[in-house]
Coordinates of C-alpha atoms and ligand atoms in Angstrom, one line a residue:
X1 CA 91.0 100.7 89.0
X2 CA 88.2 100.1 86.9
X3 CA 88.2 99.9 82.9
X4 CA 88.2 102.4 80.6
X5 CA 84.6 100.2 79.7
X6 CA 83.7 100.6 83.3
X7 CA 84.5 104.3 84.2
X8 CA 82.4 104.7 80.6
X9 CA 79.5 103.0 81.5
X10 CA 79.4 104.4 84.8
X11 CA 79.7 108.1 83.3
X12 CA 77.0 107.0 80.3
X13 CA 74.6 105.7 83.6
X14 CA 75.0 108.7 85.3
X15 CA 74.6 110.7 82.1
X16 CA 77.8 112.9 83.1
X17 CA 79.3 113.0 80.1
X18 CA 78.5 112.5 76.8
X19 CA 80.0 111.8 73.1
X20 CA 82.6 109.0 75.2
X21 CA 84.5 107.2 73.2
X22 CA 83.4 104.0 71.5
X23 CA 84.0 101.4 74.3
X24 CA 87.4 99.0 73.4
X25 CA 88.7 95.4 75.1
X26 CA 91.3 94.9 77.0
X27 CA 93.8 92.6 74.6
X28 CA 96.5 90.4 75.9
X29 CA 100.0 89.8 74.7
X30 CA 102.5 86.5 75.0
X31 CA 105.0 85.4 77.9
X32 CA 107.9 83.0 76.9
X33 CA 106.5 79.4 76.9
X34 CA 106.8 76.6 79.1
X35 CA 109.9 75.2 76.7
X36 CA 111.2 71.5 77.1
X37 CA 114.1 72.6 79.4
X38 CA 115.0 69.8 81.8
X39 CA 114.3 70.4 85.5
X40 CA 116.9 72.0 87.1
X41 CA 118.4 73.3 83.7
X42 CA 117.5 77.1 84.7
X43 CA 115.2 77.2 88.4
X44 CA 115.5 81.2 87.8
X45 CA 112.9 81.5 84.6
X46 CA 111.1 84.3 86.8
X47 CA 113.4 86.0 87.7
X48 CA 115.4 87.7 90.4
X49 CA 114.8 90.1 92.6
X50 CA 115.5 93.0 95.2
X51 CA 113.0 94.4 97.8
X52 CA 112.2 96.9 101.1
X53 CA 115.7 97.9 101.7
X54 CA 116.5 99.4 104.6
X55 CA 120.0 101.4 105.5
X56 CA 121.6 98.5 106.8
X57 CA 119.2 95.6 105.1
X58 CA 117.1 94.1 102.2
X59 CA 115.3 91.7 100.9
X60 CA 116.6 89.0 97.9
X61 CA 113.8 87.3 96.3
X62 CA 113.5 84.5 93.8
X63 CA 111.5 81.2 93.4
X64 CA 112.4 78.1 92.0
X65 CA 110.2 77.3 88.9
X66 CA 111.9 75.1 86.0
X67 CA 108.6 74.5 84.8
X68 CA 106.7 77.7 85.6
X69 CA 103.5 76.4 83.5
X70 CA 103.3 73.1 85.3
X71 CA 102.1 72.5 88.6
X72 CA 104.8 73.4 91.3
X73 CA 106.7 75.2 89.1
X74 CA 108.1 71.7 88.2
X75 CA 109.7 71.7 91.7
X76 CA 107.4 69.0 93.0
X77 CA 106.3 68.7 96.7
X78 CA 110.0 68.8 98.8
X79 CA 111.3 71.6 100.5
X80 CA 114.9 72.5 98.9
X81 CA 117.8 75.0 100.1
X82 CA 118.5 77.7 97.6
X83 CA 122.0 79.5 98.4
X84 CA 122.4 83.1 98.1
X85 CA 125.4 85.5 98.1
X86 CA 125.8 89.3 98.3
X87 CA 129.1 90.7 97.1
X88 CA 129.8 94.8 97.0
X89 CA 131.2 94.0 93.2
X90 CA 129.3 93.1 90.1
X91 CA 132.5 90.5 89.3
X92 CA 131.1 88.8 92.5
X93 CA 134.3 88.7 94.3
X94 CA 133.7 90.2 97.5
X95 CA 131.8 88.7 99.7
X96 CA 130.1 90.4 102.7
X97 CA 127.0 88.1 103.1
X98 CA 126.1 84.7 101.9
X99 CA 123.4 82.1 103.7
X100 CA 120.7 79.3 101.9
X101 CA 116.7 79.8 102.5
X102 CA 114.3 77.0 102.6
X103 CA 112.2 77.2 99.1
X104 CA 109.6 75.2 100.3
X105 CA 106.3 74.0 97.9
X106 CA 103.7 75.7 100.8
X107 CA 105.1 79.0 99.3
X108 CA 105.6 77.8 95.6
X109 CA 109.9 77.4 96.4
X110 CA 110.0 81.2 96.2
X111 CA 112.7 82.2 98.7
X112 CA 112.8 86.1 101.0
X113 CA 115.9 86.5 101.6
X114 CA 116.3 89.1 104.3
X115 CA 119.7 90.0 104.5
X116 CA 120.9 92.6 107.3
X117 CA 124.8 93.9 108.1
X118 CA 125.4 95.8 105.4
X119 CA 126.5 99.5 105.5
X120 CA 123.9 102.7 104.5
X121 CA 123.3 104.1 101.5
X122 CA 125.1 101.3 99.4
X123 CA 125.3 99.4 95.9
X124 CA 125.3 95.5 96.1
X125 CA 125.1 92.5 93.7
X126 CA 123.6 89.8 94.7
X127 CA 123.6 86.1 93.1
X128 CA 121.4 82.8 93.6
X129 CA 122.4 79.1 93.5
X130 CA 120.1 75.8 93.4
X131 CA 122.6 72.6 92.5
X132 CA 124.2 73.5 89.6
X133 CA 122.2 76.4 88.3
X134 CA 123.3 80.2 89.3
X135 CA 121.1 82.8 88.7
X136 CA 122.0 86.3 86.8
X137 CA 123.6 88.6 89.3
X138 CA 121.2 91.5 90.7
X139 CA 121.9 94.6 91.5
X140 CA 120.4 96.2 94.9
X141 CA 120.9 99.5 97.0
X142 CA 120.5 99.8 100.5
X143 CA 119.3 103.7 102.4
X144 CA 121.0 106.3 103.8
X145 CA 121.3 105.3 107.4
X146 CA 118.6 107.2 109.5
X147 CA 120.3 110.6 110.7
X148 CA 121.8 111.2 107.7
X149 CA 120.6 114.2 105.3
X150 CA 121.4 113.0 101.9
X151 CA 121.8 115.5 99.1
X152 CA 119.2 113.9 96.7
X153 CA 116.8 110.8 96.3
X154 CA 115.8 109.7 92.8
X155 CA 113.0 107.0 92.4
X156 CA 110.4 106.2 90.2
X157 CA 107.1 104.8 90.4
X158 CA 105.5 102.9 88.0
X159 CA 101.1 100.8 88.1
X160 CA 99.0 99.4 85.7
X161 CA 101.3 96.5 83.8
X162 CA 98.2 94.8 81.9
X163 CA 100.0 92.4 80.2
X164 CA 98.0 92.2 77.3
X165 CA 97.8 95.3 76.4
X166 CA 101.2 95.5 75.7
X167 CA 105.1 95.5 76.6
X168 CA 107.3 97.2 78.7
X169 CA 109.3 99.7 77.1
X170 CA 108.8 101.6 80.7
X171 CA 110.6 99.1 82.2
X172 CA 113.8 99.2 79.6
X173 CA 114.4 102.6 80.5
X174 CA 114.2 102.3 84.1
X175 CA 116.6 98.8 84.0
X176 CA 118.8 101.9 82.5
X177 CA 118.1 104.4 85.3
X178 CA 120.5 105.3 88.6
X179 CA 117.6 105.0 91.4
X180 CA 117.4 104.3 94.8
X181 CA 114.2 102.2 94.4
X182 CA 111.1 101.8 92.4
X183 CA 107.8 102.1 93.8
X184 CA 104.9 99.7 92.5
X185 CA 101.8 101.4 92.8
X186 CA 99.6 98.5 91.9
X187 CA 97.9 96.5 89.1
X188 CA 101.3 94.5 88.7
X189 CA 98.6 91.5 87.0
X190 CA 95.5 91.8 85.7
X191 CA 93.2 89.1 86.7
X192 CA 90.5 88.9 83.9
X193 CA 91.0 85.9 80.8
X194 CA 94.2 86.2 78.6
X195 CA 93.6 84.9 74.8
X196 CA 95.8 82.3 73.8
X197 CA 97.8 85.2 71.3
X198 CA 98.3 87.8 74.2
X199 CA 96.1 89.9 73.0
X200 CA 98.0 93.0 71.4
X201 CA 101.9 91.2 72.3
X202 CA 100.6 88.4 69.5
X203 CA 102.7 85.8 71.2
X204 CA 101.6 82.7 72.2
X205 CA 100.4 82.5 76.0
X206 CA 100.6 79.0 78.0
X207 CA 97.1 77.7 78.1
X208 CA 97.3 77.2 82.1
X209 CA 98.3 81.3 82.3
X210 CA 94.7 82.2 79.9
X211 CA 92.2 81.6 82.4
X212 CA 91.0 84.7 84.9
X213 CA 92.6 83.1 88.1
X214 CA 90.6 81.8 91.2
X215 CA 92.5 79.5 92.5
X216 CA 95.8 79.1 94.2
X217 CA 97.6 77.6 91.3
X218 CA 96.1 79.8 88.6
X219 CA 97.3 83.0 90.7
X220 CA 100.8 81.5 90.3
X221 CA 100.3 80.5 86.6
X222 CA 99.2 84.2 86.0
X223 CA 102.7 85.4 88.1
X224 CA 104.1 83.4 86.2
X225 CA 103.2 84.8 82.8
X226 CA 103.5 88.6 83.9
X227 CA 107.2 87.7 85.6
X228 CA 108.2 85.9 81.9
X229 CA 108.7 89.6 80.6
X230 CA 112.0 90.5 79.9
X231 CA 111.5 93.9 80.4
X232 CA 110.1 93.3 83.9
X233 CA 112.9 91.5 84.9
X234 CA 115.7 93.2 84.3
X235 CA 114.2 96.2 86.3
X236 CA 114.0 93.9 89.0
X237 CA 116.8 92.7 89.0
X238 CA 118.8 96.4 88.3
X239 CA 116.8 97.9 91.3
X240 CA 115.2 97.4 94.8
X241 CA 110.7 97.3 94.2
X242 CA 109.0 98.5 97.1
X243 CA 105.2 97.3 96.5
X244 CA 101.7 97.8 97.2
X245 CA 98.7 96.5 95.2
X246 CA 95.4 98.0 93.7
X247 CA 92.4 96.0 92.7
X248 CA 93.5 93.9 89.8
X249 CA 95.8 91.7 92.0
X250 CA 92.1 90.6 93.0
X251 CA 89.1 92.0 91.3
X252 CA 87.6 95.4 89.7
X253 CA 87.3 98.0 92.4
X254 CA 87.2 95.5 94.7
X255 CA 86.9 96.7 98.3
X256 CA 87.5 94.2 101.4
X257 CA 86.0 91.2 100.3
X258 CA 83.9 92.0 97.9
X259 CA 83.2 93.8 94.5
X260 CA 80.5 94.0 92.3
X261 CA 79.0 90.9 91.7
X262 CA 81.0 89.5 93.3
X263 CA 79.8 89.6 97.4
X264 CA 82.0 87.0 98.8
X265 CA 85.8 87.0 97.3
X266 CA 87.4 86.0 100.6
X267 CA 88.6 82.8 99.0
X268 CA 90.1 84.4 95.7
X269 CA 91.3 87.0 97.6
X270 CA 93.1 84.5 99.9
X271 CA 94.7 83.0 97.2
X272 CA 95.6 86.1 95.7
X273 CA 97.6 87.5 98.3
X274 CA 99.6 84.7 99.0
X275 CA 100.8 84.0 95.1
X276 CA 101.3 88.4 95.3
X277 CA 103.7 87.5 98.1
X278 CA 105.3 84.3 96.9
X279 CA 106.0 86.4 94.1
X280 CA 107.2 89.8 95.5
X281 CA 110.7 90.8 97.2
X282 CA 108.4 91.3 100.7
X283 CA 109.7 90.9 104.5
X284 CA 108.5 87.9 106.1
X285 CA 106.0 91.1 107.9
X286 CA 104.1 90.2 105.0
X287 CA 103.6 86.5 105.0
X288 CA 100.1 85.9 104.7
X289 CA 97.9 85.3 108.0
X290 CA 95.6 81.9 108.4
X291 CA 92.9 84.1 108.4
X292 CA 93.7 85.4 104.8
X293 CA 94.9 88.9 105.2
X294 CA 97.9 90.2 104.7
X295 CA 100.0 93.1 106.4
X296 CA 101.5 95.7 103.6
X297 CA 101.4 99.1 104.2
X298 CA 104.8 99.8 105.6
X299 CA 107.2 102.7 106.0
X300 CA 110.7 103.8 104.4
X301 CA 112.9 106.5 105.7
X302 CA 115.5 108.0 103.4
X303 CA 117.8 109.6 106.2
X304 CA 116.3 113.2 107.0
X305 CA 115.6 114.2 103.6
X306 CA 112.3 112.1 102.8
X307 CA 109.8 109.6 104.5
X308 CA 107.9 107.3 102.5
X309 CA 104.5 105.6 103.9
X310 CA 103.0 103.1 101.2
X311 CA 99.5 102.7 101.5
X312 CA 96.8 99.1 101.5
X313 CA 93.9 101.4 100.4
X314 CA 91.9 97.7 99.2
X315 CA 92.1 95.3 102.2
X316 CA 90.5 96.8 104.6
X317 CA 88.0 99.2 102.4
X318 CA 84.6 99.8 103.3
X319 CA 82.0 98.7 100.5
X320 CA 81.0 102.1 98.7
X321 CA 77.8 103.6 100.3
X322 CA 74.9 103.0 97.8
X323 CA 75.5 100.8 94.4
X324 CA 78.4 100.7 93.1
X325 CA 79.3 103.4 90.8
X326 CA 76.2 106.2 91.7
X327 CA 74.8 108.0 94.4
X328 CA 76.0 110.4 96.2
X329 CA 75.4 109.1 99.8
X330 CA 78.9 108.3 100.8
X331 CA 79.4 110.7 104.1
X332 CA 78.7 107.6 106.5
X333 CA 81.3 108.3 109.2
X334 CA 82.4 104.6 109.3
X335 CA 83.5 104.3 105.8
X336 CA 86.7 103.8 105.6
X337 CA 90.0 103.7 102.8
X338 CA 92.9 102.4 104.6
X339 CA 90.7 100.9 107.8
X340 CA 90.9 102.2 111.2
X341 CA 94.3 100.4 112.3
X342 CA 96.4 101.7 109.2
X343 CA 94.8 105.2 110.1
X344 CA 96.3 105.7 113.4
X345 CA 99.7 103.9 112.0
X346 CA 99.9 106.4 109.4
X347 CA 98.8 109.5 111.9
X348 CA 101.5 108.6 114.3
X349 CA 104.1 108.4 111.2
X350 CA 102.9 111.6 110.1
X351 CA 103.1 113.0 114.0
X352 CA 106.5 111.8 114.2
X353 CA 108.0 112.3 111.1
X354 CA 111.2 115.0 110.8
X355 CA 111.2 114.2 107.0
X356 CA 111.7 117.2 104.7
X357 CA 109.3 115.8 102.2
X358 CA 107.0 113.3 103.4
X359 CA 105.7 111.2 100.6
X360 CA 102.3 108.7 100.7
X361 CA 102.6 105.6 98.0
X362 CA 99.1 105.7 97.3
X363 CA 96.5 103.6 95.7
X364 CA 94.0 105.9 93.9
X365 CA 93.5 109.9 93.4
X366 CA 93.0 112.1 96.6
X367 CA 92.9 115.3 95.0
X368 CA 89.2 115.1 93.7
X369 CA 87.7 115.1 90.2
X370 CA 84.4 116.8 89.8
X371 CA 83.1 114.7 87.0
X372 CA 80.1 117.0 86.1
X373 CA 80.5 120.9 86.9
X374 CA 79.6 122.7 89.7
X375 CA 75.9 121.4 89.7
X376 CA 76.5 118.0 89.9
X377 CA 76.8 115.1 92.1
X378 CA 78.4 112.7 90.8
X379 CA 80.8 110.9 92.7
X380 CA 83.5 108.2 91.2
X381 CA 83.2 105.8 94.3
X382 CA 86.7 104.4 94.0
X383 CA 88.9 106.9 94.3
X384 CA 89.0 108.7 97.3
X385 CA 86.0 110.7 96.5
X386 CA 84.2 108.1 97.6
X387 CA 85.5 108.3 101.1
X388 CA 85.3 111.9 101.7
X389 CA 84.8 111.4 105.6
X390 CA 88.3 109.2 105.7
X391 CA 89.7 112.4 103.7
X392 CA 89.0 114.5 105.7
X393 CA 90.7 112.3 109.0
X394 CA 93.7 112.0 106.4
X395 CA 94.1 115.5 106.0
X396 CA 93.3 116.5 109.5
X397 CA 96.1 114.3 110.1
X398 CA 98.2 115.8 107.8
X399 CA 97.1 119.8 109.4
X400 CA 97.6 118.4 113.0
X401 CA 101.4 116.9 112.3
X402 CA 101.9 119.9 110.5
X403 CA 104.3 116.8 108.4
X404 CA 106.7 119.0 106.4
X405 CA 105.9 118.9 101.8
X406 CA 103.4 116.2 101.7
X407 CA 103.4 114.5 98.2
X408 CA 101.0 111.8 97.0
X409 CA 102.3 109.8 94.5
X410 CA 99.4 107.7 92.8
X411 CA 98.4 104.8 90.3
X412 CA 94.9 103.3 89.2
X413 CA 94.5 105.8 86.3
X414 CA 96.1 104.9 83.3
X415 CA 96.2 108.7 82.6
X416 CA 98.4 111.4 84.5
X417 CA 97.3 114.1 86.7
X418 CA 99.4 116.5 88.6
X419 CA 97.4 118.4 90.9
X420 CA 97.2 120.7 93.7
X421 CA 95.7 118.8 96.7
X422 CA 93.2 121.8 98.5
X423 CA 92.3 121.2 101.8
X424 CA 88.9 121.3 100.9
X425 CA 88.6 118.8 97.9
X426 CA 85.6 120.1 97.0
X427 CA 85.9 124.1 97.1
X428 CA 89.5 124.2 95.1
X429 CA 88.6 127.7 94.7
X430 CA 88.5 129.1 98.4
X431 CA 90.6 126.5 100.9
X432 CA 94.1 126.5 100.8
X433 CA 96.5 123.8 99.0
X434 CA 97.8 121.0 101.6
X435 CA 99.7 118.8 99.4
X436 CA 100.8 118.0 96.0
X437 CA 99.5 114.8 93.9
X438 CA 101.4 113.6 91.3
X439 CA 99.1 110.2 89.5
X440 CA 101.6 108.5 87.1
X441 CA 100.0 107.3 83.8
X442 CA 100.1 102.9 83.2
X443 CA 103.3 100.9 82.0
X444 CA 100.7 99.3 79.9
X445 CA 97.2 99.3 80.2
X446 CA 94.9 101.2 77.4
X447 CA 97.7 99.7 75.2
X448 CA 98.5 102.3 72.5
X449 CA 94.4 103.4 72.5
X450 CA 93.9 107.0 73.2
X451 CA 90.7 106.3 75.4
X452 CA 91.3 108.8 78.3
X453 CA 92.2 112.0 76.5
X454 CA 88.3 112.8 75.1
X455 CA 87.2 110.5 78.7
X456 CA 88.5 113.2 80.9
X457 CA 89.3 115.8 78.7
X458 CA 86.2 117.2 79.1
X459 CA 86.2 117.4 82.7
X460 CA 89.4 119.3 83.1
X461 CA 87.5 122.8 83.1
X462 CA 85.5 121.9 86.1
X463 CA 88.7 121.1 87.9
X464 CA 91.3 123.8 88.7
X465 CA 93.0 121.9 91.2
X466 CA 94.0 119.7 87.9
X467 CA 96.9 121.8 86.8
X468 CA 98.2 119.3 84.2
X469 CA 96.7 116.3 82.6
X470 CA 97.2 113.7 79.8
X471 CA 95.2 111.0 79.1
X472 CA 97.1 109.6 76.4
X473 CA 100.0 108.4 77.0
X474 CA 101.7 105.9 78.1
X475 CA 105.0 105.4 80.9
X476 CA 106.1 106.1 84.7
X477 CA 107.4 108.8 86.7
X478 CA 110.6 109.5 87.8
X479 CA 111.3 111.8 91.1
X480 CA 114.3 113.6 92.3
X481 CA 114.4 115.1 95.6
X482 CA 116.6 117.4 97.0
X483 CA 116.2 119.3 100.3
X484 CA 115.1 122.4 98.7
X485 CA 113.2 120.9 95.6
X486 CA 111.2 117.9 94.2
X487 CA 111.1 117.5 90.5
X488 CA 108.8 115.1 89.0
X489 CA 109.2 114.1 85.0
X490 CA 106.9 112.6 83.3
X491 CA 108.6 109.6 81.1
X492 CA 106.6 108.6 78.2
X493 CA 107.1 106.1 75.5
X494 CA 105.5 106.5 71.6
X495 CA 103.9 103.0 71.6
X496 CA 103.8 99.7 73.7
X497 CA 103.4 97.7 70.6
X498 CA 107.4 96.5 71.0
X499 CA 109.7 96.7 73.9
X500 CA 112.4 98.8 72.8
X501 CA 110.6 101.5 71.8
X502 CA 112.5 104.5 73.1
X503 CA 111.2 106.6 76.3
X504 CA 111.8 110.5 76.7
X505 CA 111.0 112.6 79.0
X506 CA 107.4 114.7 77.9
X507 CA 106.9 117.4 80.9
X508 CA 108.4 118.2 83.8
X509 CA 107.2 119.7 87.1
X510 CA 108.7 121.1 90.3
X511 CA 107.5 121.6 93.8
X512 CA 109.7 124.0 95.8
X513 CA 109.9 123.1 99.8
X514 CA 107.6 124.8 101.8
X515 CA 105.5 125.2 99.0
X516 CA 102.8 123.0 98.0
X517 CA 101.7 122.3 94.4
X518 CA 103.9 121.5 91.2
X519 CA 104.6 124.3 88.6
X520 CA 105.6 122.8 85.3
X521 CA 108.9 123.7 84.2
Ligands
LIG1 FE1 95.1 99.7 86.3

């Protein structure tokens, strides 16, 4: 999603809203040095990981990178064998699976483990080894196997990790959580220039990691610095990520291949979705094509009770109608979010779906925010107001399935907004509500600044559908569904100015089945 700079300047050009804010930077903050370990003394520096579980399945994920600040990771240019274990026991004792992966240089020695065989519903611990070096021991959780109805699910969701705006807190508190998963909504990096202080972490930053990433290697140097974190990797390693991106895994509101000023990023993009791979627990589904894309959006069933569909709504975008950021000319009938293909793979999940509660990991806000009042026409291009025809097919697909409790559960806005999703974004006061929306505020980006409280603030009148909002603060969501209830809280932390500051829960919401729409608690 854009900047708190950019959604200001666009609001100041279209003269929606005035008295903003003064304009701030994004700041930076410090990963853990390249240090003068030997190779081989610790390959794990990044970190461990779980991914896409399945009920009987999922995926292990590490790569090999002594020397994560040097080219190859300090691996060099041979292929290795990394071996991997799973055991049903943290001791490591019991051993159901084990197996070695190639970590090969063409895929910067990270290794996808995917590991099938094991039983539903499930707690594992899992463990690398390269030579002499074992990694820490991870902890993972397979599904409920497919016909089951399981009493509860409890996940949280988490986008917007600017590293340089600050630490992870967020991610303490979930490494301390019982979930079944965490869902990435995007913006795991940020792909603009890191100062050599880390901005507001004031630690230092490897020079390689500072510069705003093009290339291959400088994709994986900028992994590298955002998987250093601590914080980060203990939540990976404590729980399986299921991922999808946003724009800053590429570029600002980028859509396709291209974003403003920017006509042709095929090339960076290319090189951005491999490193995102190399460095995410992803099936092998998702290695990237020769021709540069790469197949995410994906679908996870939680036996009966819930159905989650995560969304690509970047790579296969339409380029807004008009200029970027005005006009309100967007109705062309080709324009598209999630591109024609994932459309009909989402319809037929939607057709087929016996879920109770049938949840869409999704990149930016559906639910509509009228930026100006009832006389105005401004339209914020990059959310999904700016594809009102592919809304509508969306939610026709959504009446036509007649899918049971839809929820959206949404990044990109650094802010949080629970609201009622009308069937008719536009006339919230007259068409009945379809779904609920629930878009968690950032991990980290904005920092500790209070920039979208007066940014939105204003705009909350002209938008009933909005039943709660707070632009302030910073944290994730947490979710726990049961057949006859969702509950959504809100976990927020004081300040991302240290990593142990302490995380609490700030509101909560419910949504009753059969019921559409949250009511706060
Ligand atoms: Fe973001």
């Amino acid at each position: 999603m854009a900047t708190p700079t950019d959604r200001r300047t666009f609001l100041a050009a279209t003269g929606a809203v005035a008295g903003l804010a003064a304009a701030t930077s994004v700041g930076v903050s410090p990963a853990a040095a390249s240090s003068g370990r030997r190779r081989d003394d610790d390959p794990f520096t990044l970190g461990i990981a779980s991914g896409d579980p399945t009920a009987d399945g999922v995926v292990l994920w590490t790569r090999l990178a002594p020397e994560p600040f040097e080219p190859d990771g300090g691996m060099g240019r041979h292929a290795v064998r990394v071996e991997w274990r799973v055991c049903t026991d943290e001791a490591m004792r019991c051993e159901v699976a084990r197996g070695r992966a190639l970590a090969a240089p063409e895929l910067a020695h990270s290794v996808h483990v995917e590991v099938a065989g094991l039983e539903p519903d499930r707690e594992y611990h899992y463990q690398f080894r390269y030579r002499r070096a074992v990694s820490a021991v991870g902890r993972t959780r397979t599904l409920p196997a497919a016909r089951s109805c399981p009493a509860e699910l409890r996940f949280a969701f988490v986008s917007c990790q600017d590293f340089a705006s600050g630490y992870y807190p967020s991610y303490v508190d979930i490494a301390a959580q019982d979930l079944g998963f965490v869902l990435h909504l995007g913006d795991y990096v940020y792909e603009g220039d890191v100062d050599a202080r880390g901005g507001f972490r004031d630690a230092p930053v490897p020079e390689p990691a500072r510069a705003a990433p093009r290339t291959l290697e400088q994709w994986r140097y900028r992994y590298s610095l955002y998987k250093s974190d601590p914080q980060l990797q203990a939540a990976h390693a404590r729980h399986p990520f299921v991922v999808t991106w946003d724009d800053h895994e590429v570029a600002n509101d980028y859509a396709g291949t291209a974003a403003e000023g920017q006509p042709d990023l095929a090339a960076v993009r290319a090189a951005a979705y491999q490193a995102y791979f190399e460095h995410q627990p992803l099936r092998r589904a998702s290695i990237p094509r020769p021709d540069g894309g790469l197949r995410l959006y994906r679908g996870l069933e939680f036996g009966t009770l819930a159905s989650l569909s995560v969304l690509d709504g970047r790579q296969y975008r339409t380029v807004p109608a008009g200029t970027w950021g005005e006009g309100p000319e967007v109705r062309d009938p080709a324009a598209t979010m999630l591109g024609r293909e994932q459309e009909r793979w989402l319809d037929g999940r939607l057709q087929a779906s016996h879920a109770r509660w049938n949840v869409l990991g999704n990149n930016v806000m559906v639910a509509g925010l009228d930026h100006d009042g009832p006389t105005g026409d401004v339209v914020w291009h990059d959310s999904w107001d700016g594809y009102p025809v592919a809304r509508e097919r969306l939610f026709r697909s959504l009446e036509s399935s007649r899918a049971s409790n839809p929820v959206f559960v949404t990044g990109d806005w650094h802010s949080t907004f629970v609201s009622d999703v009308h069937r008719r974004v536009e006339r919230p006061g007259d068409s009945p509500v379809i779904a609920t929306e629930f878009v968690g505020t950032s991990v980290s980006s904005n920092g500790d600044r209070e920039v979208y409280g007066p940014y939105y603030g204003p705009m909350i009148a002209y938008n009933p559908q909005v039943r709660f909002f707070d632009g302030d603060r910073r944290g994730y969501v947490r979710c726990t569904v049961t057949p006859g209830q969702w509950r959504t809280e809100l976990r927020m932390t004081p300040t991302v100015s240290t990593p142990d500051a302490p995380t609490s829960t700030f509101r909560e919401f419910l949504v009753e089945d059969g019921r559409p729409g949250a009511v706060e608690v």
